[in-house]
């Protein structure tokens, strides 16, 4: 075990307990956190509180390793009052808010924090206890194992089994093995049943409702290994996952020495989380390419934006393409549709969002995601389209109190929705949660060739209007109408509907070769490196004729377009010129099959601006659609010449006139 000081320590076993018993790992946490987790009460907690001034002192006295300590009791999600009221031994202890403040020993001092030992979820069964578990799998826990359930299933329905069915079971049996298991398998909780069945110093009789379980496990003692400088990273919610990934991707670890004791503890915890994330290799980029976006109100994409296994290409000319800080994007391929001129959509992603599996073509539609929203696309089985999961980052899935980050009652009142729009009448009011609410619309497949969804996120408009506390306009009202009329499913049904194999296959197709090549070419051009720009990843497309219009070719072209816009904004005309020449080289292999007539004369713009580049890109895309490859290459080479002349020209761009 490594503590937060990166010192490796071993758990110290006594001679009599190295093979017998069960132990759990516990770390300190404030009571506000402990009330949502399991809590260990150890017998010598008072000794810890009275003799140790700071957690650092405890570790100084335990450099040889962590010791097993006898456990008095295990609590499950206790209230703060319950923890505070326990004594002999106490459930809580007090520790200095900052490790460097050795004088903060007064339990009533503002510089101390009241803590409890919380369960990390790491429960270790030693060899003798493992043998007991094996025996229980053949007896009292037989109904909880796959082998045991199949044996019982065949005993009941064996006469209907055939050799051809899966696992030897004919599909014509009255119930499936899953339905059979739900009816016969007992609900055994590791924390509520098994831990309570183990022997502690407070054990008198069974504290578990399952007497047979208690009889089998009560001979084994439950001990606790407390790690005073440890910390518990809990990723039980979408918000916690986002914050963890963003913290690990940040360049530096920030520290703050001012504030209250609670603020100090929160800052220390954040520093520990960030340090842990970095130690396991969490970074802000992994198999990722991003182009054509701005971050919020500034012009650069900061490290607080996390992109994993994704190719996200916006439009460098359209300044409304932006992604908010603290956002996580995973398994996405978001190409921009069409050329840079004419009527185009926009992509605006708010702060602290989670985007997963977004793929396909926006076809000029807008994608505007409010802050703190989660949006995920998953394919459905049998070509049933895609389900779009959409909820607020902080929405409680097991509750029905908030929706899309707003009070649920207000959402219903202001949108005109009623409970029957969200829940089937068969679900009792007391059991209605976001888990079983029909919130997530199904999108159709755009075309069979790419098997991508027909993207339409218009329903986000009415959500944004409610967030902004404004009246729903015509677009938002239409989006609400479409959402109500769409087929929607609940999260509780997604597991049985989603095609996990298809999703895994899609994620694997986000080619690391393409990502690496796009990044290399971009870095070469933007960094003005004297190296060749290669698009070798396009060699795998196959026939040359297949290149034109291929998604990888579209992404390469759009990435180069965005470099032109960026370089022009920065006044680096040499980069603009080289990029246009690279574009010509990229398309030149298509000219070998060129059967186009004599190229028509194309009037080039007289000045080099973002607007003129956008016009040229529209002409280029039209030529490609008409397979006029030679003319297209000539156009790009002429633009390269114009940019090169502008680079060496000394006067301002508005007075520069290009002469061919």
XYZ file of C-alpha atoms in Angstrom:
660
model
C 0.000 0.000 0.000
C 1.284 3.459 -0.880
C 0.279 6.329 1.379
C -0.030 9.897 0.105
C 3.679 10.481 0.747
C 4.433 7.723 -1.805
C 6.065 5.589 0.867
C 5.395 1.900 0.394
C 4.208 0.192 3.572
C 3.109 -3.330 4.317
C 0.251 -4.562 6.443
C 1.636 -6.121 9.606
C 0.044 -9.444 10.527
C 0.276 -11.179 13.865
C 1.357 -14.801 13.800
C -2.153 -15.948 14.698
C -4.096 -13.907 12.141
C -2.042 -14.154 8.936
C -4.330 -16.837 7.465
C -7.605 -16.287 9.249
C -10.217 -13.577 9.283
C -11.313 -10.656 7.176
C -10.059 -7.089 7.163
C -11.210 -3.839 5.600
C -9.243 -0.742 4.689
C -10.449 2.503 6.261
C -9.451 6.119 5.680
C -10.505 9.295 7.518
C -13.317 11.417 6.154
C -15.441 14.282 7.505
C -18.838 13.298 8.845
C -20.609 14.895 5.885
C -18.917 12.275 3.705
C -19.069 9.418 6.199
C -22.846 9.573 6.446
C -23.079 8.288 2.860
C -20.728 5.332 3.359
C -19.883 2.445 5.630
C -18.117 3.438 8.843
C -15.702 1.306 10.893
C -15.542 1.802 14.662
C -12.190 0.586 15.957
C -11.562 -0.182 19.595
C -8.548 2.078 20.129
C -9.964 5.176 18.455
C -9.746 7.023 21.781
C -6.051 6.194 21.994
C -5.642 7.635 18.529
C -7.492 10.805 19.493
C -5.693 11.353 22.814
C -2.145 10.444 21.867
C -1.765 11.691 18.303
C -1.698 15.403 17.639
C -1.697 15.128 13.873
C -2.060 12.424 11.273
C 1.566 12.971 10.310
C 2.599 12.029 13.877
C 0.715 8.769 13.555
C 2.584 7.852 10.384
C 5.913 8.748 12.005
C 5.176 6.155 14.658
C 4.128 3.550 12.082
C 6.862 3.672 9.475
C 7.114 -0.117 9.438
C 3.590 -0.569 8.116
C -0.115 -0.643 8.864
C -1.398 -2.748 11.748
C -4.565 -4.819 11.973
C -6.857 -3.489 14.679
C -9.872 -5.103 16.261
C -13.216 -3.799 15.051
C -15.947 -2.838 17.484
C -18.744 -2.345 14.969
C -19.591 -1.478 11.362
C -22.249 1.131 10.605
C -24.002 1.531 7.264
C -24.680 5.131 6.191
C -25.137 6.407 9.754
C -26.496 9.856 10.477
C -24.149 12.492 11.853
C -26.072 12.457 15.145
C -25.670 8.683 15.372
C -21.904 8.937 14.880
C -21.506 11.816 17.338
C -23.547 10.104 20.049
C -21.499 6.894 20.173
C -18.974 6.433 22.979
C -16.813 3.684 24.515
C -15.461 3.507 21.920
C -16.210 6.707 20.084
C -17.125 6.639 16.427
C -15.498 9.978 15.676
C -12.145 11.588 16.288
C -10.683 15.030 15.756
C -7.714 15.859 13.619
C -5.854 19.045 12.814
C -7.276 20.706 9.729
C -3.782 21.112 8.340
C -1.029 18.604 8.884
C 1.428 21.407 9.665
C -0.672 22.791 12.511
C 0.530 20.598 15.370
C -1.008 22.894 17.981
C -4.586 22.247 16.819
C -5.406 19.573 19.390
C -8.415 21.104 21.087
C -11.475 19.186 19.906
C -13.524 22.365 20.001
C -10.983 24.410 18.088
C -11.987 25.890 14.758
C -8.751 24.445 13.401
C -9.867 20.842 13.886
C -12.079 18.639 11.749
C -14.344 15.909 13.123
C -13.712 12.691 11.231
C -14.743 9.030 11.085
C -13.117 5.956 9.558
C -14.979 5.183 6.336
C -14.961 1.955 4.391
C -13.007 2.168 1.116
C -14.788 -0.844 -0.365
C -11.621 -2.952 -0.092
C -12.575 -6.046 1.934
C -9.987 -8.835 2.043
C -10.847 -12.427 2.942
C -7.767 -14.289 4.214
C -7.191 -17.964 3.245
C -9.284 -19.605 5.984
C -12.177 -17.223 5.323
C -11.891 -17.923 1.589
C -12.367 -21.643 2.273
C -15.513 -20.800 4.206
C -16.798 -18.799 1.219
C -16.130 -21.760 -1.073
C -18.098 -24.040 1.205
C -20.928 -21.501 1.407
C -21.084 -21.400 -2.413
C -22.103 -25.053 -2.251
C -24.600 -24.562 0.596
C -26.199 -21.336 1.875
C -24.970 -19.217 -1.089
C -25.621 -21.832 -3.753
C -28.502 -19.783 -5.142
C -26.118 -16.855 -5.653
C -23.661 -18.602 -7.997
C -23.954 -19.272 -11.710
C -23.182 -22.977 -11.309
C -25.599 -23.375 -8.432
C -28.412 -21.537 -10.211
C -27.964 -23.577 -13.380
C -28.030 -26.803 -11.367
C -31.275 -25.793 -9.664
C -32.723 -24.565 -12.956
C -32.052 -27.870 -14.658
C -33.493 -29.762 -11.719
C -36.775 -27.922 -12.244
C -36.857 -27.593 -16.023
C -34.435 -30.341 -17.062
C -37.115 -32.293 -18.887
C -37.524 -29.389 -21.292
C -33.799 -29.002 -21.988
C -32.222 -29.871 -25.308
C -28.662 -30.264 -26.553
C -28.959 -27.367 -28.977
C -29.921 -24.601 -26.593
C -27.539 -22.215 -24.895
C -26.072 -23.859 -21.790
C -28.107 -26.905 -22.709
C -31.381 -25.103 -22.022
C -34.166 -24.946 -24.585
C -35.524 -21.462 -25.183
C -39.077 -22.837 -24.915
C -38.804 -23.294 -21.142
C -41.512 -21.444 -19.144
C -39.037 -18.882 -17.758
C -35.533 -17.803 -18.689
C -32.567 -18.492 -16.428
C -32.485 -14.767 -15.583
C -36.138 -14.744 -14.509
C -35.589 -17.934 -12.529
C -32.592 -16.397 -10.748
C -34.534 -13.265 -9.822
C -37.154 -15.406 -8.166
C -34.921 -17.794 -6.240
C -31.626 -16.000 -5.510
C -31.527 -14.382 -2.056
C -30.454 -10.754 -1.783
C -27.130 -10.843 0.043
C -25.381 -7.553 0.776
C -21.627 -7.600 1.419
C -21.964 -4.704 3.842
C -25.409 -5.202 5.330
C -25.233 -8.986 5.723
C -21.766 -10.466 5.353
C -19.796 -7.858 7.313
C -22.385 -7.873 10.072
C -22.157 -11.656 10.256
C -18.416 -11.529 10.981
C -17.092 -11.522 14.540
C -16.417 -8.134 16.145
C -15.772 -7.162 19.761
C -19.404 -6.041 20.048
C -20.791 -9.296 18.606
C -23.085 -11.150 20.983
C -25.489 -12.773 18.597
C -26.295 -12.484 14.934
C -26.593 -8.935 13.691
C -27.507 -10.259 10.248
C -31.033 -11.216 9.241
C -29.631 -14.365 7.612
C -28.994 -16.822 10.468
C -27.315 -19.424 8.239
C -24.967 -16.773 6.903
C -24.079 -15.701 10.415
C -23.416 -19.264 11.523
C -20.926 -19.809 8.720
C -19.040 -16.512 9.020
C -19.151 -15.731 12.745
C -16.032 -17.789 13.439
C -13.966 -15.280 11.429
C -12.952 -11.966 12.995
C -13.416 -8.677 11.163
C -10.418 -6.401 11.652
C -9.660 -2.935 10.361
C -6.555 -1.453 8.796
C -6.716 2.304 9.286
C -4.665 4.483 6.976
C -4.640 7.956 8.578
C -3.122 9.759 5.592
C -5.208 7.861 3.085
C -8.087 9.428 1.210
C -11.140 7.956 -0.456
C -11.761 8.860 -4.095
C -15.425 8.145 -4.677
C -16.620 8.048 -8.283
C -20.235 7.192 -7.594
C -21.797 10.081 -9.508
C -21.339 11.696 -12.911
C -20.150 14.897 -11.244
C -17.502 13.065 -9.225
C -16.231 11.325 -12.378
C -15.959 14.615 -14.285
C -14.156 16.364 -11.436
C -11.729 13.445 -11.067
C -10.826 13.362 -14.774
C -10.475 17.145 -14.957
C -8.325 17.269 -11.801
C -6.005 14.603 -13.198
C -5.653 16.463 -16.480
C -4.704 19.822 -15.004
C -1.113 20.881 -15.502
C -0.371 21.959 -11.937
C -1.637 21.136 -8.484
C -3.006 24.274 -6.890
C -2.702 24.984 -3.177
C -4.552 27.405 -0.977
C -3.394 28.218 2.531
C -6.236 30.566 3.410
C -9.788 29.913 4.509
C -11.705 27.988 7.144
C -10.859 24.498 8.402
C -13.533 23.024 6.123
C -12.039 24.891 3.169
C -8.573 23.651 4.142
C -9.776 20.065 4.304
C -11.539 20.389 0.960
C -8.397 21.849 -0.601
C -6.248 19.074 0.873
C -8.689 16.466 -0.398
C -8.677 18.010 -3.881
C -4.870 18.000 -3.900
C -4.849 14.328 -2.885
C -7.385 13.447 -5.572
C -5.363 15.259 -8.220
C -2.138 13.621 -7.062
C -3.785 10.190 -7.168
C -5.254 10.805 -10.619
C -1.845 11.778 -11.964
C -0.199 8.758 -10.309
C -2.422 6.371 -12.309
C -1.820 8.218 -15.585
C -4.984 10.301 -15.940
C -4.388 13.034 -18.519
C -6.427 15.601 -20.399
C -5.727 13.989 -23.784
C -5.653 10.344 -24.841
C -6.059 9.265 -28.482
C -7.655 12.646 -29.119
C -7.678 15.282 -31.850
C -9.395 18.659 -31.431
C -9.624 21.395 -34.030
C -11.716 24.477 -34.719
C -12.977 25.185 -31.205
C -12.491 27.913 -28.645
C -12.803 27.609 -24.896
C -15.550 29.733 -23.419
C -14.568 33.413 -23.392
C -10.913 32.896 -24.305
C -9.208 31.823 -27.479
C -7.359 28.733 -26.353
C -8.375 25.275 -25.219
C -7.100 24.857 -21.656
C -6.050 21.645 -19.972
C -9.294 21.685 -17.975
C -10.941 20.238 -21.095
C -10.562 16.443 -21.140
C -10.811 14.588 -24.471
C -10.509 10.804 -24.588
C -10.613 8.558 -27.672
C -12.272 11.238 -29.790
C -11.920 13.235 -32.988
C -13.720 16.556 -32.558
C -13.494 18.990 -35.479
C -15.445 22.227 -35.504
C -15.205 25.231 -37.788
C -12.352 27.681 -37.307
C -14.148 30.414 -39.248
C -17.286 30.299 -37.099
C -16.316 31.963 -33.822
C -19.389 30.520 -32.084
C -17.798 27.073 -31.853
C -16.712 26.707 -28.233
C -16.379 24.196 -25.415
C -16.628 25.227 -21.771
C -13.927 24.444 -19.233
C -14.234 21.402 -17.025
C -15.935 19.408 -19.795
C -15.137 15.761 -20.575
C -15.536 14.364 -24.103
C -15.113 10.618 -24.710
C -15.636 8.263 -27.670
C -16.909 11.062 -29.939
C -16.481 11.744 -33.641
C -18.016 15.134 -34.341
C -17.333 16.286 -37.911
C -18.632 19.549 -39.240
C -21.051 19.237 -42.149
C -20.364 20.816 -45.507
C -18.158 23.759 -46.407
C -17.424 26.856 -44.385
C -19.698 29.185 -46.310
C -23.444 29.534 -46.518
C -25.910 28.455 -43.847
C -24.114 26.497 -41.145
C -24.872 25.264 -37.684
C -22.881 25.840 -34.535
C -21.575 23.780 -31.647
C -21.682 25.327 -28.189
C -20.861 23.137 -25.216
C -21.226 24.585 -21.748
C -19.025 24.145 -18.690
C -18.594 20.866 -16.786
C -20.444 18.721 -19.313
C -19.967 15.066 -20.209
C -20.286 14.059 -23.883
C -19.995 10.370 -24.731
C -20.431 8.500 -27.986
C -21.657 11.485 -30.040
C -21.166 10.531 -33.682
C -22.599 11.246 -37.109
C -23.188 14.446 -39.031
C -25.016 17.489 -37.724
C -26.060 18.394 -41.288
C -26.088 22.087 -40.523
C -28.105 21.751 -37.307
C -27.006 23.388 -34.087
C -25.675 21.485 -31.108
C -26.009 23.733 -28.047
C -25.518 21.930 -24.749
C -26.204 23.821 -21.505
C -23.616 23.719 -18.734
C -23.500 20.716 -16.408
C -25.322 18.361 -18.751
C -24.564 14.760 -19.684
C -25.253 13.648 -23.264
C -24.545 10.103 -24.430
C -25.455 8.152 -27.578
C -25.705 4.356 -27.506
C -26.759 1.999 -30.346
C -29.808 -0.186 -29.874
C -30.062 -3.825 -30.850
C -31.453 -5.079 -34.174
C -30.850 -1.769 -35.943
C -33.310 0.020 -33.673
C -31.474 3.318 -33.914
C -29.731 5.116 -31.048
C -30.851 6.183 -27.602
C -29.747 9.637 -26.472
C -29.226 9.751 -22.714
C -29.660 13.278 -21.429
C -29.680 14.434 -17.819
C -28.072 16.951 -15.507
C -24.633 16.162 -14.122
C -25.938 16.586 -10.568
C -29.325 14.908 -11.055
C -29.954 12.124 -8.567
C -30.807 9.038 -10.642
C -32.324 7.291 -7.619
C -34.505 10.316 -6.853
C -37.121 12.440 -8.555
C -36.201 15.844 -7.182
C -34.213 17.475 -10.003
C -34.167 17.133 -13.777
C -31.643 18.731 -16.139
C -30.184 20.503 -13.114
C -33.501 22.165 -12.211
C -36.203 21.462 -9.663
C -38.413 18.751 -11.187
C -41.669 20.389 -10.113
C -40.642 23.632 -11.803
C -39.659 21.762 -14.980
C -43.102 20.155 -15.146
C -44.903 23.394 -14.356
C -43.045 25.596 -16.822
C -42.871 23.072 -19.673
C -46.472 21.925 -19.379
C -45.368 18.315 -18.999
C -47.283 16.027 -16.659
C -46.186 12.964 -14.702
C -47.670 10.573 -17.279
C -45.289 12.049 -19.868
C -42.407 10.692 -17.808
C -43.692 7.578 -16.045
C -45.983 4.684 -16.896
C -49.138 4.650 -14.788
C -48.148 1.177 -13.552
C -45.241 2.653 -11.548
C -46.423 3.679 -8.051
C -45.836 7.301 -7.127
C -43.520 6.283 -4.272
C -41.230 4.405 -6.672
C -40.947 7.035 -9.386
C -37.350 8.163 -9.919
C -35.205 9.315 -12.842
C -34.084 5.682 -13.070
C -37.490 4.601 -14.411
C -38.554 7.856 -16.092
C -38.967 7.839 -19.882
C -36.580 10.708 -20.539
C -34.239 9.555 -23.273
C -35.334 9.884 -26.930
C -34.502 7.396 -29.666
C -32.846 8.690 -32.836
C -33.195 6.934 -36.168
C -30.259 5.701 -38.271
C -29.229 8.262 -40.895
C -28.065 5.722 -43.479
C -27.241 2.049 -43.518
C -23.736 2.557 -44.911
C -22.279 4.452 -41.958
C -24.792 3.179 -39.395
C -24.701 6.595 -37.715
C -27.663 8.308 -36.061
C -29.734 11.039 -37.633
C -28.609 13.712 -35.205
C -31.281 16.100 -33.963
C -30.678 17.805 -30.639
C -33.457 20.366 -30.964
C -34.940 19.131 -27.683
C -32.038 20.838 -25.908
C -33.508 24.223 -26.862
C -36.449 24.004 -24.466
C -34.135 22.757 -21.721
C -31.881 25.779 -22.273
C -34.901 28.098 -22.232
C -35.992 26.697 -18.866
C -32.430 27.042 -17.582
C -32.366 30.694 -18.683
C -35.803 31.268 -17.124
C -37.180 32.711 -20.366
C -40.342 32.068 -22.332
C -40.104 29.229 -24.839
C -39.795 30.678 -28.330
C -41.007 28.966 -31.500
C -37.856 26.826 -31.842
C -37.896 25.727 -28.202
C -41.624 24.971 -28.332
C -41.117 22.853 -31.441
C -38.249 21.013 -29.737
C -40.493 20.289 -26.737
C -43.240 19.024 -29.041
C -40.832 16.735 -30.871
C -39.475 15.436 -27.563
C -42.986 14.612 -26.295
C -43.889 12.854 -29.547
C -40.621 10.886 -29.765
C -40.254 7.340 -28.568
C -38.361 7.470 -25.274
C -37.020 4.885 -22.861
C -35.862 4.883 -19.248
C -32.350 4.144 -17.989
C -33.621 1.008 -16.237
C -34.420 -0.532 -19.642
C -31.280 0.553 -21.471
C -29.160 -2.450 -20.487
C -31.554 -4.863 -22.177
C -31.878 -2.677 -25.295
C -28.340 -1.434 -25.980
C -26.083 -3.262 -28.431
C -22.901 -3.354 -26.328
C -20.972 -5.231 -29.009
C -21.743 -2.581 -31.624
C -20.731 0.182 -29.205
C -17.421 -1.522 -28.416
C -16.758 -1.951 -32.147
C -17.480 1.733 -32.795
C -15.117 2.858 -30.043
C -12.348 0.702 -31.511
C -12.797 2.329 -34.933
C -11.660 5.712 -33.618
C -8.290 5.048 -35.149
C -5.229 5.889 -33.115
C -3.359 6.020 -36.447
C -5.666 8.748 -37.785
C -5.521 10.686 -34.510
C -1.726 10.511 -34.421
C -1.399 11.544 -38.083
C -3.757 14.528 -37.725
C -1.889 15.698 -34.635
C 1.501 15.284 -36.346
C 0.431 17.255 -39.428
C -1.168 19.988 -37.305
C 1.888 20.315 -35.074
C 4.172 20.357 -38.108
C 2.260 23.160 -39.823
C 1.404 25.282 -36.793
C 4.886 24.769 -35.331
C 6.504 25.681 -38.683
C 8.623 22.551 -38.642
C 10.739 21.558 -41.627
C 9.253 18.073 -41.816
C 7.020 16.349 -44.386
C 3.268 16.339 -43.802
C 2.066 12.798 -44.326
C -1.465 11.397 -44.564
C -0.460 7.759 -44.668
C -3.546 6.759 -42.687
C -5.641 7.407 -45.812
C -3.845 4.598 -47.631
C -6.081 2.131 -45.831
C -9.220 3.561 -47.438
C -8.663 1.461 -50.560
C -9.415 2.660 -54.073
C -8.570 6.271 -54.890
C -12.144 6.894 -55.952
C -13.261 6.014 -52.428
C -11.180 8.830 -50.927
C -13.443 11.635 -52.116
C -16.233 11.954 -49.587
C -14.758 9.419 -47.168
C -15.184 10.503 -43.507
C -11.423 10.399 -42.902
C -10.795 12.591 -45.947
C -13.473 15.046 -44.779
C -11.859 15.243 -41.355
C -8.401 15.808 -42.853
C -9.665 18.609 -45.093
C -11.525 20.288 -42.255
C -8.506 20.079 -39.952
C -6.384 21.809 -42.618
C -9.062 24.473 -43.125
C -8.985 25.271 -39.423
C -5.203 25.661 -39.520
C -5.648 28.273 -42.267
C -8.145 30.233 -40.191
C -6.004 30.068 -37.063
C -2.821 31.094 -38.868
C -4.605 33.968 -40.627
C -5.912 35.268 -37.288
C -2.347 35.254 -35.988
C -0.952 36.936 -39.116
C 1.199 33.908 -40.015
C 0.708 33.948 -43.774
C 3.573 31.539 -44.389
C 1.594 28.854 -42.517
C -1.500 29.686 -44.587
C 0.483 29.286 -47.801
C 2.064 26.002 -46.777
C -1.267 24.601 -45.606
C -2.928 25.311 -48.966
C -0.020 23.560 -50.706
C -0.403 20.558 -48.356
C -4.106 20.466 -49.238
C -3.201 20.338 -52.926
C -0.762 17.494 -52.273
C -3.410 15.663 -50.266
C -5.842 15.745 -53.196
C -3.320 15.251 -56.010
C -3.585 11.408 -56.090
C -7.203 11.816 -57.204
C -6.048 13.583 -60.379
C -4.750 10.306 -61.874
C -8.320 9.237 -62.640
C -9.368 12.727 -63.668
C -11.557 12.771 -66.821
C -12.814 16.306 -66.322
C -12.986 18.785 -69.221
C -10.721 21.789 -69.517
C -10.762 23.590 -66.177
C -12.842 26.739 -66.108
C -11.229 29.951 -64.965
C -11.846 30.718 -61.320
C -11.685 34.278 -60.091
C -9.518 34.401 -56.994
C -10.183 36.856 -54.183
C -8.117 40.030 -54.246
C -7.435 40.019 -50.506
C -6.665 37.309 -48.001
C -9.272 37.274 -45.238
C -11.258 34.674 -43.331
C -14.238 35.424 -45.558
C -12.245 34.964 -48.761
C -10.780 31.681 -47.511
C -14.296 30.499 -46.661
C -15.421 31.336 -50.219
C -12.506 29.403 -51.705
C -13.306 26.374 -49.526
C -16.904 26.429 -50.806
C -15.557 26.415 -54.387
C -13.143 23.605 -53.506
C -15.891 21.436 -52.045
C -18.070 22.018 -55.111
C -15.184 20.959 -57.377
C -14.668 17.818 -55.341
C -18.355 16.935 -55.605
C -18.043 17.337 -59.395
C -14.785 15.321 -59.423
C -12.938 18.281 -60.925
C -9.754 17.303 -59.119
C -7.175 19.031 -61.342
C -9.005 22.350 -61.171
C -9.304 21.937 -57.428
C -5.565 21.412 -57.008
C -4.786 24.413 -59.217
C -7.105 26.545 -57.084
C -5.356 25.488 -53.886
C -1.896 26.114 -55.364
C -2.972 29.607 -56.450
C -4.175 30.325 -52.896
C -0.810 29.091 -51.610
C 0.940 31.513 -53.961
C -1.282 34.367 -52.790
C -0.525 33.652 -49.135
C 3.203 33.419 -49.842
C 3.199 36.787 -51.611
C 1.243 38.283 -48.709
C 3.848 36.870 -46.324
C 6.668 38.786 -47.986
C 4.631 41.919 -48.687
C 5.295 44.692 -46.210
C 2.056 46.658 -46.319
C -1.177 45.919 -44.428
C -3.531 43.259 -45.714
C -6.335 45.704 -46.696
C -4.029 47.420 -49.229
C -2.541 44.199 -50.543
C -3.826 43.156 -53.992
C -2.851 39.772 -55.358
C -1.547 39.588 -58.916
C -1.220 36.190 -60.548
